[in-house]
Short mmCIF file of C-alpha atoms in Angstrom, two decimals:
data_model
loop_
_atom_site.label_atom_id
_atom_site.label_comp_id
_atom_site.label_asym_id
_atom_site.label_seq_id
_atom_site.Cartn_x
_atom_site.Cartn_y
_atom_site.Cartn_z
CA MET A 1 116.77 123.67 58.87
CA ALA A 2 117.76 122.31 62.05
CA ASN A 3 118.30 119.13 63.90
CA PRO A 4 115.53 117.84 65.91
CA GLN A 5 115.99 118.37 69.54
CA PHE A 6 115.78 114.31 70.25
CA CYS A 7 116.49 111.08 68.72
CA SER A 8 113.64 109.73 66.77
CA LYS A 9 114.91 105.85 68.10
CA CYS A 10 116.04 105.98 71.29
CA GLY A 11 114.67 109.57 72.53
CA ALA A 12 118.14 110.77 73.90
CA ARG A 13 118.71 115.02 73.39
CA LEU A 14 120.54 115.80 70.45
CA GLY A 15 122.99 118.94 70.00
CA ALA A 16 121.99 121.55 67.39
CA THR A 17 124.49 120.40 64.88
CA ALA A 18 124.95 116.76 65.48
CA ARG A 19 124.83 114.27 62.93
CA PHE A 20 124.51 111.55 64.87
CA CYS A 21 122.76 110.28 67.92
CA PRO A 22 125.25 110.20 70.70
CA GLU A 23 123.77 107.71 72.46
CA CYS A 24 122.37 104.81 69.79
CA GLY A 25 124.30 106.25 67.11
CA LYS A 26 121.42 106.51 64.52
CA ALA A 27 121.62 109.07 61.65
CA ILE A 28 120.03 112.39 62.35
CA GLN A 29 117.72 114.06 59.64
CA ASP A 30 116.73 117.90 59.53
CA ALA A 31 113.21 118.55 60.79
CA PRO A 32 111.73 122.07 60.70
CA VAL A 33 112.39 123.66 63.99
CA ASN A 34 108.91 124.26 65.01
CA GLN A 35 108.20 120.53 64.50
CA PRO A 36 110.73 118.55 66.99
CA ALA A 37 110.82 114.77 67.30
CA GLN A 38 108.73 113.46 69.84
CA ALA A 39 111.14 111.86 72.76
CA ALA A 40 110.44 108.05 72.85
CA ALA A 41 107.84 106.61 74.94
CA PRO A 42 109.31 104.99 78.27
CA ALA A 43 109.30 101.33 78.72
CA PRO A 44 106.73 100.14 80.85
CA ALA A 45 107.79 98.88 84.49
CA PRO A 46 108.13 95.26 84.96
CA ALA A 47 105.00 93.90 87.14
CA ALA A 48 105.71 93.04 90.34
CA PRO A 49 105.90 89.33 91.44
CA GLN A 50 102.66 87.85 92.82
CA GLU A 51 102.40 87.09 96.19
CA MET A 52 102.65 83.36 96.71
CA PRO A 53 102.53 80.81 99.91
CA LEU A 54 106.10 80.09 101.05
CA ALA A 55 105.03 77.43 103.49
CA VAL A 56 101.93 75.63 104.78
CA LEU A 57 101.03 73.95 108.53
CA PRO A 58 98.55 71.92 108.65
CA GLY A 59 96.55 69.92 111.51
CA ALA A 60 95.89 73.62 113.03
CA VAL A 61 92.89 73.68 115.36
CA ARG A 62 91.12 76.67 117.09
CA LYS A 63 89.00 75.91 119.93
CA SER A 64 86.13 78.02 121.30
CA GLY A 65 82.74 77.82 123.32
CA PHE A 66 82.39 75.92 126.64
CA LEU A 67 85.41 74.41 127.47
CA GLY A 68 86.72 74.40 124.04
CA MET A 69 84.61 71.98 122.84
CA LYS A 70 83.93 73.88 119.37
CA GLN A 71 86.56 72.99 117.58
CA GLU A 72 87.61 74.30 113.73
CA ALA A 73 90.23 72.62 111.83
CA PHE A 74 92.58 74.99 109.55
CA VAL A 75 95.62 75.04 107.13
CA ILE A 76 97.78 77.87 108.32
CA VAL A 77 99.52 79.35 104.81
CA PHE A 78 102.64 81.81 105.22
CA THR A 79 103.42 84.18 102.61
CA ALA A 80 105.93 87.29 102.70
CA ARG A 81 103.45 89.57 103.56
CA HIS A 82 100.31 87.63 105.51
CA VAL A 83 99.45 84.73 107.03
CA LEU A 84 96.38 82.96 106.05
CA PHE A 85 94.00 80.56 107.71
CA ALA A 86 92.13 78.17 105.38
CA ALA A 87 89.44 76.42 106.94
CA GLN A 88 89.25 72.90 106.79
CA THR A 89 85.38 71.27 106.73
CA SER A 90 84.97 67.23 107.27
CA GLU A 91 83.79 67.16 103.50
CA MET A 92 87.04 68.69 101.99
CA MET A 93 89.12 66.38 104.36
CA LYS A 94 86.87 63.24 103.16
CA THR A 95 87.55 64.36 99.42
CA ASN A 96 91.37 64.84 99.91
CA ILE A 97 91.72 61.45 101.64
CA GLN A 98 89.40 59.71 98.97
CA ARG A 99 91.42 61.48 96.21
CA ALA A 100 94.72 60.26 97.86
CA ARG A 101 93.47 56.67 97.58
CA ASP A 102 92.33 56.75 93.97
CA GLU A 103 95.61 58.39 92.78
CA ALA A 104 97.48 55.84 94.51
CA LYS A 105 95.50 52.99 92.93
CA GLU A 106 95.78 54.65 89.77
CA GLU A 107 99.49 54.29 90.17
CA GLY A 108 99.07 50.52 90.93
CA LYS A 109 99.46 50.45 94.48
CA GLY A 110 97.82 47.72 96.59
CA PHE A 111 95.71 48.09 99.53
CA PHE A 112 98.58 48.76 101.99
CA GLY A 113 99.86 51.55 99.47
CA GLN A 114 96.23 52.88 99.36
CA TRP A 115 95.84 53.27 103.02
CA GLY A 116 99.42 54.69 103.55
CA ALA A 117 98.36 57.54 101.05
CA GLN A 118 95.69 58.86 102.83
CA PHE A 119 97.82 59.85 105.71
CA GLY A 120 99.45 62.61 103.85
CA ALA A 121 96.09 63.58 102.09
CA ASN A 122 95.38 66.86 104.22
CA SER A 123 99.10 68.28 104.14
CA GLY A 124 97.79 71.56 102.47
CA ARG A 125 100.40 71.17 99.72
CA GLU A 126 97.87 72.20 97.34
CA TYR A 127 97.70 75.75 99.00
CA LEU A 128 101.27 76.22 97.95
CA SER A 129 100.52 76.70 94.49
CA LEU A 130 97.37 79.26 94.93
CA PRO A 131 97.39 82.73 95.30
CA PRO A 132 96.36 84.36 98.74
CA GLN A 133 93.11 85.86 97.00
CA THR A 134 91.80 82.32 96.12
CA ILE A 135 92.68 80.82 99.20
CA LEU A 136 90.59 83.44 101.16
CA ALA A 137 87.51 82.95 98.68
CA GLN A 138 87.62 78.97 98.85
CA GLN A 139 85.48 79.24 102.00
CA PRO A 140 83.48 81.78 104.30
CA GLY A 141 85.72 81.28 107.22
CA ASN A 142 89.00 81.65 105.64
CA PHE A 143 90.86 84.69 106.97
CA CYS A 144 94.26 86.53 107.08
CA PHE A 145 96.51 88.62 109.04
CA ALA A 146 99.05 91.02 107.35
CA ILE A 147 102.60 90.83 108.86
CA ASN A 148 103.02 94.59 109.82
CA GLN A 149 99.50 93.96 112.03
CA LEU A 150 101.42 91.27 114.06
CA ARG A 151 102.66 91.91 117.16
CA GLU A 152 104.07 88.39 117.90
CA MET A 153 104.36 84.75 116.92
CA LYS A 154 104.71 82.41 119.91
CA LEU A 155 105.13 78.57 119.24
CA LYS A 156 105.03 76.75 122.84
CA GLU A 157 105.07 72.98 123.99
CA GLN A 158 103.38 72.11 127.42
CA ARG A 159 104.33 68.44 128.48
CA ASP A 160 102.02 66.62 131.11
CA ASP A 161 104.48 64.79 133.49
CA GLU A 162 101.79 62.40 134.66
CA ASN A 163 101.24 60.70 131.30
CA GLY A 164 104.19 61.92 128.87
CA LEU A 165 102.20 63.79 126.56
CA SER A 166 103.02 66.93 125.37
CA THR A 167 100.27 69.68 123.84
CA TYR A 168 101.75 72.42 121.10
CA THR A 169 99.93 76.11 120.36
CA LEU A 170 101.03 78.31 117.92
CA ASP A 171 99.69 82.14 119.22
CA PHE A 172 99.35 85.05 117.02
CA GLU A 173 99.02 88.12 118.96
CA THR A 174 97.72 90.97 117.09
CA ALA A 175 96.44 94.67 118.17
CA GLY A 176 93.02 93.35 118.11
CA GLY A 177 93.49 90.56 120.30
CA LYS A 178 95.22 86.84 120.66
CA TYR A 179 94.42 83.52 118.52
CA THR A 180 95.69 80.38 119.72
CA PHE A 181 96.09 77.26 117.36
CA HIS A 182 96.38 73.68 118.87
CA PHE A 183 97.95 70.87 117.36
CA ASN A 184 98.45 67.19 118.25
CA ASN A 185 102.06 67.21 116.82
CA LEU A 186 104.34 70.00 115.81
CA ASP A 187 108.21 70.32 115.53
CA ILE A 188 108.47 73.35 117.86
CA ARG A 189 112.45 73.96 117.03
CA GLY A 190 111.85 73.38 113.15
CA TRP A 191 109.01 75.41 112.68
CA LYS A 192 110.70 78.40 114.83
CA GLN A 193 113.72 78.52 113.06
CA GLN A 194 111.43 78.39 109.73
CA LEU A 195 109.19 81.35 110.58
CA GLN A 196 112.01 83.52 111.92
CA GLN A 197 113.96 83.26 108.46
CA LEU A 198 110.77 84.39 107.27
CA TYR A 199 109.52 87.01 109.66
CA GLY A 200 112.17 87.77 112.30
CA ASN A 201 112.05 88.71 115.63
CA ILE A 202 107.98 88.85 116.17
CA VAL A 203 108.48 85.06 116.32
CA ARG A 204 109.19 83.50 119.61
#
């Protein structure tokens, strides 16, 4: 009889005359030379963390058609590896407003409290708890870009000196073309800093 080639507890290789495993200290029992103990199966690798949203930017509008008359509303969702565009139908936005007012009412808020609650109803915060696959499946018009497809993200403010108003845009430049989204109001400096922290030098 000779010692088994591997420890039956931890799978470490054993010397021919070893009485104890040099790794885990288990006592070694003799086994037939032609029937070596099998090495322990390796532990499974830990599962990769699920990709989840890191930030959401509501109020994005994509214009198309004659003079930009056709307008589509989106919430832009940022993850570590993708930028997703979640279409917002008028029905969805009305539902969000009604839900916000109902929740305020249940909390005992009066008319003004319910009225004020609706202003944050379409903030897009519900997307922060949804994985990208769920967001993309929510509406037929939803789509996304992988970060490695993007050449540049550019935030711009254009000020009209005559009326003192500003317009804001966020451009996404890809190999397939340029996508521009418009905002009534946008903290250019704050969002540029946040997006640069996420994606680095492609943000301008």
